[in-house]
XYZ file of C-alpha atoms in Angstrom:
744
model
C 12.029 19.982 29.133
C 10.405 19.503 25.290
C 12.604 20.270 22.730
C 11.228 21.252 19.071
C 12.428 21.907 16.199
C 9.716 24.108 14.384
C 11.761 23.702 10.538
C 11.712 19.891 10.662
C 7.575 19.871 12.258
C 9.365 17.825 15.390
C 8.045 18.099 19.304
C 10.462 15.879 21.321
C 8.706 15.190 24.944
C 11.877 13.299 26.752
C 13.281 15.007 29.502
C 16.577 14.587 31.551
C 15.129 11.967 33.862
C 12.663 10.191 30.956
C 9.788 10.870 33.621
C 7.086 8.397 32.347
C 3.239 8.158 33.742
C 3.339 4.157 34.607
C 0.006 2.412 34.959
C -0.865 -0.985 36.137
C -3.887 -3.292 35.910
C -6.721 -1.996 36.969
C -10.352 -3.660 37.673
C -13.345 -2.195 36.039
C -14.678 -0.520 33.142
C -12.064 0.935 31.013
C -11.979 4.036 28.890
C -12.613 2.270 25.300
C -15.990 1.793 26.555
C -16.587 5.390 27.831
C -19.057 7.250 25.319
C -16.948 9.962 24.999
C -14.200 8.123 23.843
C -12.614 10.450 21.333
C -12.753 8.463 18.199
C -13.717 11.567 15.767
C -10.365 13.456 16.769
C -7.985 10.095 16.819
C -9.765 9.685 13.729
C -8.679 12.820 12.512
C -5.075 11.932 12.916
C -5.540 8.442 11.510
C -6.474 10.269 8.489
C -2.957 12.111 8.136
C -1.109 8.770 9.037
C -3.221 6.586 5.914
C -2.021 9.107 3.143
C 1.995 7.768 3.776
C 1.436 4.619 6.057
C 4.935 3.580 4.899
C 6.452 6.617 5.833
C 4.653 7.736 9.326
C 4.916 4.097 10.401
C 7.489 2.441 8.215
C 8.200 -0.529 11.188
C 4.967 -2.294 9.784
C 5.693 -1.607 6.374
C 8.564 -3.501 5.950
C 7.072 -5.557 3.274
C 3.344 -6.214 1.875
C 0.425 -7.136 3.683
C -3.117 -5.986 3.213
C -5.548 -4.311 4.877
C -2.635 -2.568 7.353
C -4.291 -1.369 10.247
C -3.113 1.904 11.319
C -0.701 2.647 14.324
C -2.682 5.815 15.462
C -6.040 4.063 16.049
C -4.742 0.949 17.672
C -2.213 2.786 19.951
C -5.717 4.636 21.161
C -7.545 1.111 21.276
C -4.851 -0.063 23.335
C -5.183 2.954 25.548
C -8.205 3.038 26.392
C -8.534 -0.933 26.803
C -5.895 -1.156 29.302
C -6.689 2.322 31.418
C -9.644 2.752 33.642
C -13.251 4.692 32.792
C -12.481 8.452 32.551
C -8.983 8.652 31.561
C -8.371 11.336 29.090
C -7.220 9.384 26.012
C -6.275 12.579 23.815
C -3.892 13.997 26.315
C -2.923 9.546 27.670
C -1.951 9.469 23.540
C 0.849 12.476 23.622
C 2.306 11.368 26.997
C 5.055 8.707 27.637
C 2.424 6.673 29.113
C 4.194 2.873 30.273
C 1.470 0.411 31.020
C 3.720 -1.790 32.807
C 2.923 -5.701 33.641
C 0.167 -6.212 31.277
C -0.214 -8.700 28.410
C -1.888 -7.961 24.806
C -2.810 -10.552 22.363
C -3.207 -10.170 18.468
C -4.850 -13.566 17.000
C -4.500 -12.347 13.641
C -1.611 -10.336 13.706
C -1.336 -9.321 9.866
C 1.632 -6.816 10.011
C 1.849 -6.314 13.312
C -0.014 -3.143 14.073
C -0.938 -4.237 17.358
C 1.995 -5.971 18.468
C 4.478 -2.777 18.040
C 1.651 -0.606 19.378
C 1.465 -2.653 22.368
C 5.324 -2.732 23.023
C 5.318 1.092 22.454
C 3.481 1.831 25.733
C 5.450 -1.059 27.536
C 2.955 -3.781 27.208
C 4.168 -7.079 26.905
C 2.445 -8.866 23.337
C 1.676 -11.606 22.011
C 0.831 -12.476 18.187
C -0.263 -14.960 15.878
C -1.050 -15.492 12.500
C -1.737 -18.727 10.621
C -0.400 -17.109 7.274
C 3.253 -17.861 7.314
C 4.166 -14.911 5.292
C 2.278 -12.063 8.016
C 4.632 -14.094 10.305
C 7.547 -14.282 8.617
C 7.480 -10.241 8.319
C 6.635 -9.025 11.437
C 9.201 -11.287 12.805
C 11.609 -9.195 10.829
C 9.335 -5.361 11.555
C 10.154 -6.050 15.569
C 12.897 -8.433 16.314
C 16.531 -6.520 17.148
C 18.662 -5.577 14.447
C 22.161 -4.146 15.018
C 22.286 -0.931 12.407
C 25.861 -1.242 11.862
C 25.572 -5.014 10.546
C 22.562 -4.334 8.223
C 24.108 -1.538 6.924
C 27.661 -3.641 6.596
C 25.218 -6.546 4.950
C 23.792 -4.631 2.356
C 27.490 -3.077 0.988
C 28.831 -6.537 1.179
C 26.198 -7.525 -0.984
C 26.015 -4.437 -3.052
C 29.856 -4.990 -3.685
C 29.004 -8.658 -4.549
C 26.116 -8.201 -7.206
C 24.888 -4.888 -7.880
C 27.116 -4.276 -11.131
C 26.351 -8.252 -12.295
C 22.200 -6.995 -11.775
C 22.973 -3.076 -13.174
C 24.836 -4.446 -16.801
C 21.640 -5.781 -17.484
C 19.949 -2.703 -17.755
C 22.160 -0.563 -19.526
C 21.545 1.162 -23.513
C 23.597 2.792 -25.635
C 22.602 6.094 -26.574
C 22.510 7.628 -30.142
C 26.008 9.297 -29.361
C 27.526 5.840 -28.205
C 27.353 6.435 -24.712
C 26.053 3.989 -22.539
C 23.503 4.844 -19.460
C 20.984 3.356 -17.349
C 17.484 2.074 -17.807
C 14.960 3.152 -15.144
C 12.649 1.365 -17.051
C 11.293 -0.670 -19.985
C 7.500 -0.749 -21.514
C 6.296 -3.787 -22.502
C 2.969 -4.522 -24.587
C 1.027 -8.127 -24.283
C 0.576 -9.411 -27.778
C -2.367 -11.849 -28.875
C -2.045 -13.402 -32.953
C -5.643 -12.373 -34.554
C -7.750 -15.830 -34.316
C -8.526 -15.089 -38.375
C -5.591 -14.042 -39.917
C -2.662 -15.215 -36.968
C -1.168 -11.561 -36.919
C 0.643 -10.145 -34.081
C -2.074 -7.855 -32.131
C -0.561 -5.256 -29.949
C -3.259 -5.084 -26.676
C -2.634 -1.352 -26.287
C -5.788 0.403 -24.924
C -3.730 3.555 -25.558
C -0.796 4.623 -27.435
C -0.087 6.994 -24.453
C 1.764 5.130 -22.442
C 3.840 7.713 -20.019
C 1.972 10.827 -18.744
C 2.131 13.114 -15.488
C -0.019 12.035 -12.667
C -1.447 15.633 -12.522
C -1.754 15.549 -16.576
C -4.547 19.120 -16.410
C -1.043 21.297 -14.846
C 1.650 18.786 -16.951
C 0.092 18.275 -19.905
C 3.374 16.523 -21.870
C 2.850 13.080 -22.362
C 4.510 10.287 -24.661
C 2.891 8.285 -26.909
C 4.635 5.098 -29.140
C 3.806 5.546 -32.851
C 2.023 2.747 -34.017
C 3.652 2.275 -37.704
C 6.968 3.025 -37.067
C 7.409 2.642 -33.168
C 8.815 6.071 -32.492
C 8.400 8.151 -29.294
C 6.203 10.832 -29.422
C 5.932 13.976 -27.132
C 2.005 14.780 -27.050
C -0.681 16.355 -25.167
C -2.121 13.944 -22.752
C -5.940 14.498 -24.442
C -4.939 15.103 -27.747
C -6.763 12.460 -30.230
C -4.851 13.005 -33.542
C -0.812 13.563 -33.757
C 1.829 13.396 -36.442
C 4.981 10.735 -35.915
C 7.606 12.983 -35.720
C 9.264 10.194 -37.634
C 7.643 8.893 -40.357
C 5.058 11.329 -40.489
C 1.947 9.352 -40.554
C -1.003 10.386 -38.758
C -2.499 8.469 -35.675
C -4.601 8.777 -32.810
C -2.566 8.262 -29.366
C -6.368 7.974 -27.441
C -7.166 4.688 -29.309
C -5.214 1.143 -29.775
C -6.539 -2.170 -30.860
C -8.000 -3.447 -27.850
C -10.926 -1.618 -26.267
C -12.393 -3.016 -23.213
C -12.871 -6.939 -22.994
C -11.900 -6.977 -27.112
C -9.682 -6.336 -29.477
C -9.707 -5.526 -33.050
C -6.721 -6.647 -35.489
C -5.109 -4.050 -37.480
C -4.247 -6.193 -40.310
C -7.515 -7.848 -41.342
C -9.905 -5.564 -38.584
C -11.370 -8.584 -37.221
C -12.543 -7.947 -33.645
C -12.073 -10.931 -30.979
C -12.606 -11.602 -27.092
C -9.207 -11.286 -26.003
C -9.883 -13.277 -22.554
C -11.171 -16.325 -24.709
C -8.301 -15.844 -27.604
C -5.422 -15.787 -24.886
C -7.144 -18.895 -23.015
C -7.288 -20.900 -26.173
C -3.600 -20.684 -26.891
C -2.956 -22.848 -23.984
C 0.330 -20.548 -22.964
C 0.521 -17.097 -21.571
C 0.575 -14.241 -24.074
C 3.358 -13.026 -25.229
C 5.502 -9.479 -24.646
C 7.061 -7.019 -27.064
C 9.518 -4.393 -25.803
C 8.635 -1.158 -27.275
C 10.247 1.316 -25.322
C 12.532 2.825 -22.350
C 12.928 5.072 -20.123
C 17.444 6.185 -19.836
C 18.835 7.901 -16.667
C 21.537 10.005 -18.685
C 25.015 10.558 -16.992
C 23.733 14.201 -16.636
C 20.733 13.317 -14.268
C 17.752 13.621 -17.198
C 15.052 11.152 -17.817
C 14.824 10.202 -21.266
C 12.027 8.063 -23.153
C 12.906 6.302 -26.455
C 12.002 3.751 -28.311
C 13.177 0.374 -27.557
C 16.108 -0.575 -30.727
C 17.753 -4.193 -31.707
C 20.825 -3.773 -28.943
C 18.038 -3.447 -26.462
C 16.221 -6.543 -27.481
C 19.828 -8.325 -28.258
C 20.323 -7.330 -24.353
C 17.272 -9.511 -23.254
C 18.530 -12.073 -25.605
C 21.680 -12.078 -23.547
C 19.644 -12.292 -20.569
C 17.875 -15.290 -21.931
C 20.865 -17.152 -22.074
C 22.559 -16.665 -18.802
C 19.156 -17.667 -16.974
C 19.651 -20.754 -18.585
C 22.942 -21.302 -17.697
C 21.820 -21.165 -14.106
C 21.154 -24.464 -11.815
C 17.783 -24.080 -10.152
C 17.487 -20.026 -10.624
C 14.003 -19.587 -8.893
C 11.192 -21.334 -7.059
C 9.144 -23.841 -9.688
C 5.618 -23.746 -8.243
C 2.060 -24.077 -9.796
C -0.379 -21.367 -8.779
C -3.899 -23.325 -7.372
C -7.407 -21.929 -8.442
C -8.634 -20.030 -6.208
C -11.329 -16.710 -6.397
C -7.623 -14.146 -6.400
C -6.103 -16.593 -8.736
C -8.440 -17.729 -11.153
C -7.677 -14.059 -13.627
C -4.383 -15.027 -13.643
C -4.858 -18.723 -14.532
C -7.236 -17.747 -16.987
C -3.915 -15.468 -18.986
C -2.353 -19.600 -18.759
C 0.057 -18.470 -15.731
C 0.225 -21.464 -14.649
C 3.131 -21.069 -12.627
C 4.548 -18.089 -10.092
C 7.818 -17.746 -11.963
C 5.709 -17.296 -15.099
C 4.733 -13.740 -14.028
C 8.462 -12.453 -14.418
C 10.243 -12.035 -17.634
C 13.680 -13.578 -18.567
C 15.901 -10.850 -17.484
C 14.059 -10.281 -13.840
C 14.384 -13.883 -13.267
C 18.064 -13.806 -14.237
C 18.483 -10.557 -11.972
C 16.028 -12.030 -8.835
C 18.042 -15.364 -9.012
C 21.402 -13.561 -8.654
C 20.242 -11.644 -5.341
C 18.680 -14.627 -4.092
C 21.722 -16.671 -4.395
C 23.597 -13.966 -2.629
C 21.322 -13.706 0.077
C 20.649 -17.002 0.907
C 24.648 -17.003 1.707
C 24.560 -14.429 4.491
C 25.513 -16.621 7.374
C 23.892 -14.980 10.179
C 20.317 -15.944 10.679
C 18.521 -12.816 11.606
C 20.706 -10.894 8.479
C 19.910 -13.473 6.149
C 15.841 -13.215 7.050
C 15.908 -9.406 7.003
C 17.265 -9.159 3.830
C 15.210 -12.036 2.270
C 12.313 -9.888 3.429
C 13.652 -6.624 1.714
C 13.909 -9.333 -1.331
C 10.217 -10.593 -0.346
C 9.341 -6.782 -0.737
C 10.541 -6.111 -3.767
C 9.464 -8.772 -5.822
C 6.099 -7.160 -5.749
C 7.745 -4.054 -8.058
C 9.810 -6.478 -9.725
C 7.477 -8.678 -12.068
C 5.019 -8.180 -15.448
C 1.844 -7.846 -13.255
C 2.977 -4.273 -12.562
C 2.218 -0.710 -14.568
C 3.820 2.223 -15.106
C 2.258 5.364 -12.823
C 3.893 7.842 -14.430
C 5.789 11.087 -13.364
C 5.403 13.125 -10.569
C 4.651 9.983 -8.109
C 6.253 6.624 -7.311
C 6.541 5.148 -10.809
C 6.201 1.684 -10.300
C 2.381 0.841 -9.408
C 2.967 -2.552 -7.888
C 0.828 -5.875 -8.796
C -1.208 -5.641 -5.787
C -3.034 -2.455 -6.736
C -6.416 -4.175 -7.103
C -6.068 -6.785 -4.969
C -6.376 -9.125 -7.151
C -3.779 -10.790 -10.106
C -4.914 -8.990 -12.572
C -2.745 -9.087 -15.912
C -1.387 -5.955 -17.014
C -1.556 -5.271 -20.550
C 1.159 -2.899 -20.665
C 3.395 -4.235 -18.033
C 6.259 -1.980 -16.435
C 10.345 -3.702 -16.074
C 11.667 -1.401 -13.663
C 15.440 -2.347 -13.278
C 15.873 -4.953 -10.430
C 18.559 -2.950 -8.301
C 18.011 0.069 -9.303
C 19.204 3.618 -9.547
C 19.651 7.025 -6.996
C 16.059 7.945 -9.307
C 14.819 4.712 -9.495
C 11.370 3.301 -7.964
C 10.542 0.280 -6.601
C 14.130 -1.520 -6.638
C 16.224 -3.181 -4.273
C 18.477 -0.451 -3.689
C 15.931 2.014 -2.888
C 13.511 -0.357 -0.986
C 16.163 -0.603 1.480
C 16.632 2.997 1.656
C 12.837 3.447 2.051
C 12.132 0.351 4.131
C 14.862 -0.971 6.339
C 16.403 2.265 6.781
C 13.781 4.421 7.572
C 11.858 1.280 9.577
C 15.204 1.225 11.788
C 14.987 4.468 12.149
C 11.557 4.772 13.732
C 12.466 1.602 15.904
C 14.904 3.926 17.693
C 12.633 6.821 18.121
C 9.182 6.402 17.291
C 6.750 9.176 17.040
C 3.222 9.933 16.735
C 1.596 12.233 14.543
C -0.396 15.562 15.730
C -2.733 18.474 14.081
C -2.053 21.907 15.084
C -4.901 24.228 14.534
C -8.337 24.700 14.492
C -11.038 22.360 12.465
C -12.138 23.799 9.091
C -8.362 25.135 8.982
C -5.758 24.091 6.965
C -3.901 22.197 9.094
C -0.178 21.360 10.188
C 1.133 18.185 11.420
C 4.327 17.482 13.670
C 6.385 15.031 14.669
C 6.123 14.068 18.303
C 9.310 12.125 19.766
C 9.721 10.522 23.154
C 6.307 8.899 23.695
C 7.718 5.422 23.260
C 9.977 2.903 23.796
C 12.018 1.436 21.149
C 11.464 -1.211 19.247
C 13.438 -4.651 18.589
C 13.530 -7.756 20.706
C 15.012 -10.894 21.376
C 11.603 -12.893 20.338
C 10.521 -15.468 22.460
C 10.086 -18.724 20.140
C 6.973 -20.250 22.697
C 4.652 -19.127 25.922
C 6.972 -20.400 28.202
C 9.629 -18.080 26.927
C 7.697 -15.378 27.169
C 6.442 -16.441 30.435
C 10.028 -16.561 31.455
C 10.247 -12.552 30.944
C 10.459 -12.328 27.098
C 8.881 -9.038 26.059
C 7.372 -10.624 22.259
C 6.168 -13.762 21.832
C 5.069 -14.261 18.024
C 4.264 -17.557 16.346
C 2.395 -19.138 13.368
C -0.793 -21.193 13.148
C -4.012 -22.010 13.833
C -5.195 -18.882 16.507
C -8.140 -21.102 17.852
C -5.828 -23.541 19.541
C -2.985 -21.988 20.743
C 0.013 -22.514 23.997
C -1.159 -19.483 26.056
C -1.997 -20.022 29.751
C -5.362 -19.824 30.442
C -6.283 -16.393 31.627
C -3.515 -14.894 31.444
C -4.127 -11.875 28.921
C -5.257 -8.703 29.674
C -6.796 -7.627 26.697
C -7.179 -8.692 23.110
C -7.183 -6.214 20.339
C -7.191 -7.128 16.595
C -8.044 -6.722 13.267
C -10.131 -10.344 12.210
C -10.231 -11.035 8.146
C -13.662 -10.474 6.703
C -15.371 -13.737 4.859
C -14.833 -11.767 1.849
C -13.457 -12.671 -1.810
C -9.707 -11.219 -1.307
C -7.836 -14.359 0.218
C -4.875 -13.805 1.520
C -3.595 -16.898 1.864
C -3.888 -16.802 -2.562
C -1.959 -13.636 -2.549
C 0.629 -14.540 -0.295
C 1.458 -17.247 -1.952
C 3.241 -15.064 -4.566
C 5.813 -14.299 -1.428
C 6.135 -17.541 0.092
C 7.559 -18.899 -2.656
C 10.340 -17.344 -2.980
C 11.321 -16.953 0.326
C 11.093 -20.863 0.736
C 13.536 -21.107 -2.100
C 15.736 -18.943 -0.278
C 15.266 -19.755 3.113
C 14.186 -23.606 2.603
C 12.214 -25.778 3.345
C 11.441 -25.971 7.065
C 9.341 -24.431 10.196
C 6.608 -22.290 8.344
C 7.823 -23.327 4.457
C 7.627 -26.671 4.962
C 4.134 -26.734 2.153
C 4.523 -24.675 -1.105
C 1.692 -23.030 0.184
C 0.097 -21.472 2.838
C -3.115 -21.707 2.437
C -4.737 -23.440 5.330
C -8.270 -24.974 5.733
C -8.032 -23.754 9.236
C -8.205 -20.660 8.067
C -11.313 -18.215 8.929
C -11.084 -15.882 5.909
C -14.099 -18.067 3.769
C -16.592 -16.691 1.071
C -19.304 -19.322 3.017
C -21.012 -17.473 5.679
C -21.076 -20.365 7.591
C -17.559 -21.953 7.404
C -16.400 -18.157 8.115
C -18.600 -17.888 11.187
C -17.526 -20.988 12.487
C -13.834 -20.524 12.737
C -14.349 -16.887 14.154
C -16.509 -18.276 16.832
C -14.040 -20.644 17.189
C -11.077 -18.367 17.664
C -12.863 -16.190 19.815
C -13.658 -19.334 22.004
C -9.821 -19.322 22.592
C -9.702 -15.854 23.146
C -12.139 -16.321 26.201
C -10.214 -18.993 27.029
C -6.547 -17.220 27.816
C -8.460 -13.528 28.548
C -8.858 -12.924 32.466
C -12.157 -12.259 33.792
C -11.907 -8.467 33.661
C -10.149 -8.235 30.545
C -11.355 -6.997 27.201
C -11.785 -8.315 23.736
C -11.248 -5.422 20.532
C -11.655 -5.214 17.641
C -12.049 -3.070 14.020
C -14.619 -4.377 11.787
C -16.898 -3.271 8.703
C -19.564 -4.939 6.200
C -21.045 -3.243 3.820
C -23.696 -6.728 3.438
C -26.070 -7.514 6.868
C -24.513 -11.273 7.131
C -21.207 -10.082 7.597
C -22.975 -8.387 10.929
C -25.303 -11.507 11.696
C -21.758 -13.731 11.635
C -19.341 -11.384 13.592
C -22.416 -11.147 16.248
C -23.204 -15.181 16.095
C -19.747 -15.783 16.570
C -19.458 -13.895 19.680
C -22.402 -15.118 21.233
C -21.707 -17.860 20.853
C -17.986 -17.753 22.392
C -19.341 -16.599 25.125
C -18.747 -12.590 24.858
C -21.247 -10.115 24.469
C -20.273 -5.962 23.131
C -20.268 -3.322 25.712
C -19.223 -0.394 23.499
C -18.780 -0.019 19.559
C -17.713 3.149 17.903
C -16.678 4.025 14.502
C -13.232 5.134 13.522
C -11.135 5.566 10.589
C -10.483 2.726 8.544
C -6.942 2.578 7.021
C -7.730 3.228 3.256
C -7.248 6.314 1.863
C -5.647 5.543 -1.764
C -6.314 2.062 -2.091
C -7.742 1.321 -5.674
C -10.838 -0.329 -4.343
C -12.024 2.367 -2.358
C -11.503 4.578 -5.387
C -13.632 2.382 -7.304
C -16.460 1.778 -4.830
C -19.845 3.444 -5.293
C -20.459 4.125 -1.721
C -16.819 3.477 -0.352
C -16.413 2.780 3.339
C -13.946 5.305 5.253
C -14.891 3.929 8.921
C -13.639 1.212 10.924
C -16.048 -0.190 13.678
C -14.050 -0.348 17.118
C -16.367 -3.190 18.734
C -15.730 -4.030 22.598
C -16.482 -6.970 24.139
C -16.138 -8.512 27.652
C -17.176 -12.143 28.539
C -21.137 -12.365 28.821
C -20.691 -13.662 32.286
C -19.164 -10.025 33.286
C -22.253 -8.267 31.654
C -25.415 -7.062 32.920
C -28.159 -8.445 30.536
C -30.733 -6.046 29.159
C -34.368 -6.709 29.821
C -35.918 -4.074 27.439
C -39.649 -2.727 27.622
C -39.779 -2.784 23.622
C -37.421 0.553 22.601
C -34.975 -1.611 21.076
C -34.202 1.316 18.611
C -35.438 4.120 20.866
C -31.975 3.072 22.313
C -30.227 2.400 19.158
C -30.676 5.546 17.443
C -29.639 8.082 19.897
C -26.160 6.747 19.963
C -26.315 6.180 16.152
C -27.225 9.947 15.842
C -24.544 10.987 18.006
C -21.587 9.657 16.866
C -22.717 10.473 12.957
C -22.873 13.931 14.227
C -19.489 14.196 15.994
C -17.819 12.947 12.648
C -19.695 15.493 10.713
C -18.962 18.069 13.030
C -14.808 17.598 12.482
C -16.039 18.330 8.458
C -15.824 14.021 7.616
C -18.168 13.584 4.966
C -19.309 9.332 5.450
C -20.680 7.666 2.664
C -24.287 5.803 2.930
C -21.829 2.814 3.882
C -20.352 4.856 6.414
C -23.556 5.292 8.228
C -24.761 1.706 7.706
C -21.684 0.416 9.876
C -22.702 3.094 12.456
C -25.997 1.204 12.715
C -25.360 -2.264 12.596
C -22.781 -1.508 15.348
C -25.135 0.138 17.333
C -28.261 -3.140 16.860
C -25.284 -5.964 17.343
C -24.319 -3.941 20.531
C -27.887 -4.120 21.815
C -28.863 -7.518 20.400
C -25.322 -9.162 22.075
C -26.708 -8.036 25.454
C -29.588 -10.188 25.394
C -30.507 -13.458 27.018
C -30.654 -15.527 24.119
C -28.759 -15.684 20.525
C -31.435 -17.516 18.598
C -33.778 -14.219 19.633
C -30.794 -11.599 18.636
C -29.704 -12.700 15.513
C -33.897 -13.476 14.776
C -34.216 -9.947 15.377
C -31.460 -8.998 13.506
C -32.718 -11.072 10.763
C -36.217 -9.265 10.993
C -34.781 -5.761 11.177
C -33.954 -4.696 7.321
C -36.605 -2.143 7.035
C -36.054 -0.597 10.261
C -32.091 -0.613 9.869
C -32.950 0.847 5.955
C -35.160 3.736 7.580
C -32.450 4.668 9.784
C -29.708 4.761 7.399
C -32.087 6.982 5.303
C -32.498 9.396 7.856
C -28.898 10.148 9.273
C -27.406 9.659 5.427
C -29.959 12.611 5.005
C -29.121 14.530 7.954
C -32.190 13.458 9.666
C -31.935 13.206 13.411
C -35.004 12.287 14.185
C -36.431 8.384 14.406
C -39.350 8.090 12.346
C -39.361 4.421 12.655
C -39.381 4.413 16.514
C -43.245 3.519 16.900
C -43.029 1.040 14.640
C -40.396 -0.807 16.163
C -42.130 -0.451 19.478
C -44.760 -2.299 18.304
C -43.049 -4.848 17.143
C -40.204 -5.845 19.452
C -40.791 -8.298 22.363
C -39.080 -8.009 25.491
C -35.760 -9.945 24.882
């Protein structure tokens, strides 16, 4: 009998007997290959998850990783890949299904979404990733943790070091009382090349405002003459300082774009060039703070001499510590060159002295934890907190999480007005060690004990409520296998770190491969992951996956060079072909706005012996990511590409009507998404068209002819995109295509 608590939006499907639908291996087409697979309805649920992934799937968000995929999507893919054609996937999605005696492999494990979703369905799972940081976070997410031991360890750490760290975030109020500082506000400074005056790199004197300023217009601005913090309207272009009575424009500052103008001599200069010529990272000036008073109020104030003296004491304390932080050079790369351009040569230079002091105190205490599993878990928590406690973060303001983390732009972007958060934190902190324990570790433990799915209530087009449905999945938390032999003997989960083109997995032992491969784009995860890796290595030692001081590897698939990406991806697909059973499917999510992104995937699949049996769009992970909002034609969809060994697929002998096959399928998928109220960008339509094109081409007799036809179809592709994006469902290029396409 279902138990429900409407006030909490919770539905529990467990019965007294814990009845489950148990499905075992089958032979034949799978539900993921059905034309009516409910991708548009799954996308609606995934959309809800995507807005608060860390709350709706906290198990995969105990630590930063890039392109963290949606659990809703991968639950549906796993169900579809391992159930027979004709299965009602929506019904199965909300039933306690157990897919027994089946094995799933993810060769690009990332944050572990495939592994977790498979385990919740009773599937045995193998995960592998070449990056040590990814491997580390998934081990911590899916290993069994005793809740009482975790809570006790945190309390022990708090008892030993919390007060010592908090002491560095105290300030004296005008009435002489002491208060906690939530955040210190800093600004980068550059010496004017003409007169050597220190120039603050403010582009605006407004440093704090509400996330919804039109509704909450009050903001804070710092006076350029006396440094006092003034209350102003967020869009005011003139105000008078309450302290020194000088007039200033709160919306302007010395920095504008890539240049700055010296207030002393009015000389204009290029900021980055001037910093590079100084051969040292830019200096910072402390100018304001946000204080938490004893009665719980938050008060903005100008930084004073006591604040500067407090920082000086932290600098001296740091100098007295032995081996307080990792000293590792930042290597050149697309995602690190911007930081190197500002003369950040070492990873520790991305923190100020007070941050390094507090982090070193915390790291030393975590290193002293005796139990290895617990030591790793709290190192994972520490590593995650680094993202919010460095000089590449900024202030988001009131009405939202206050700290904008350092990877909001997917690059190491030097922040001109960085924010220093309280490392241990208070009850009203954001991004602190204490609050991240509550928000990440506790929340993940709760989810692991009692996983839930989201379900939408109400008709399409209405304002729909969301409920959490419990009782569908097995709990998470496993004794992890260290090699395939241990996995074969019965352990449920096997995680490894290394090149996925070479594994110890037995040939033909995997029932489905479900993954999300990297793109050949410019976000190189390993270059960014080194920021975390050097600290993990500093705490846990230089052993195992942490032998070297970088996560970069010549074997990683991610590569800006198309041919190198194709070769490396193809080698992983070839290993997948070896370990996959002859009846199994390979399913992966993918999107790309450039044609070479699709030809590369097509070539890699065909060379490895795969053909595409189905392809359909589904909600991608990005709903709030900064790069999406900055894109002119953002891609909000992924394509689920479903493949089988070419030996198991019937080859197509077309009569020349290629687009007559592609266009109706693409049009149907576009229409289904629009009927659910989803707005599609031109690039969303593009990936739907491209997926259907490579699906057809992958079934051809020869890879060379498939790639040649793909390369020669640019005009037809653009016409199809224009037709579908504009809402015209017919196929204007069909006749022309028939005359030029030979039988393949």
